[in-house]
């Protein structure tokens, strides 16, 4: 694994440790980080095996760091976003919506690199990646709901972050979809990446 990748992972570990100190709701923090405990080692292992591009690792670091920030304060009560909420006159804190959008925007590239080996058609590769983003986003919403009602139903809004919005899950998935769609505008860059990965 390149040293640059190790540095990115090390930066994330430092960010994660800082955000793990005295979270607002410890039980919520633990639930929100279950997937991190599972996915982070998997990403490192896959990177060692397939050597993903540095930019995809950096984009993943940005998203993961924002997720850590959200788990520290909870997405519904992320106080550093209150200024934006007040400035635009929003009725709720949209930090969670922003992170869902960034999931589709920032995670798209590493998913593309993961699933495209063996795929020769750029249209198929992009469609498959786009579908994966939506599927993962939808699955997360379902797992989030199941975790809340199974383990800590008393956490309520602190964990689910619905803030009284009955369409919260659907809008979160839509935000991720929009983020993923933006990547399709960089069709030519992804075609070059597909050709590069195929020729390696």
CSV table of N, CA and C in Angstrom, one decimal, residues 145-153:
chain,number,residue,atom,x,y,z
A,145,UNK,N,-33.3,2.3,11.0
A,145,UNK,CA,-34.6,2.1,11.7
A,145,UNK,C,-34.7,0.9,12.5
A,146,UNK,N,-34.2,-0.3,12.0
A,146,UNK,CA,-34.2,-1.5,12.7
A,146,UNK,C,-33.3,-1.5,14.0
A,147,UNK,N,-32.1,-0.8,13.8
A,147,UNK,CA,-31.2,-0.7,15.0
A,147,UNK,C,-31.9,0.1,16.1
A,148,UNK,N,-32.6,1.2,15.7
A,148,UNK,CA,-33.2,2.1,16.7
A,148,UNK,C,-34.3,1.3,17.4
A,149,UNK,N,-35.2,0.6,16.7
A,149,UNK,CA,-36.4,0.0,17.4
A,149,UNK,C,-35.9,-1.3,18.1
A,150,UNK,N,-34.8,-1.9,17.7
A,150,UNK,CA,-34.4,-3.1,18.3
A,150,UNK,C,-33.5,-2.9,19.6
A,151,UNK,N,-32.6,-2.0,19.5
A,151,UNK,CA,-31.6,-1.8,20.6
A,151,UNK,C,-31.9,-0.6,21.5
A,152,UNK,N,-32.2,0.5,20.9
A,152,UNK,CA,-32.4,1.7,21.8
A,152,UNK,C,-33.6,2.6,21.2
A,153,UNK,N,-34.8,2.1,21.4
A,153,UNK,CA,-35.9,2.9,20.9
A,153,UNK,C,-36.1,4.2,21.6
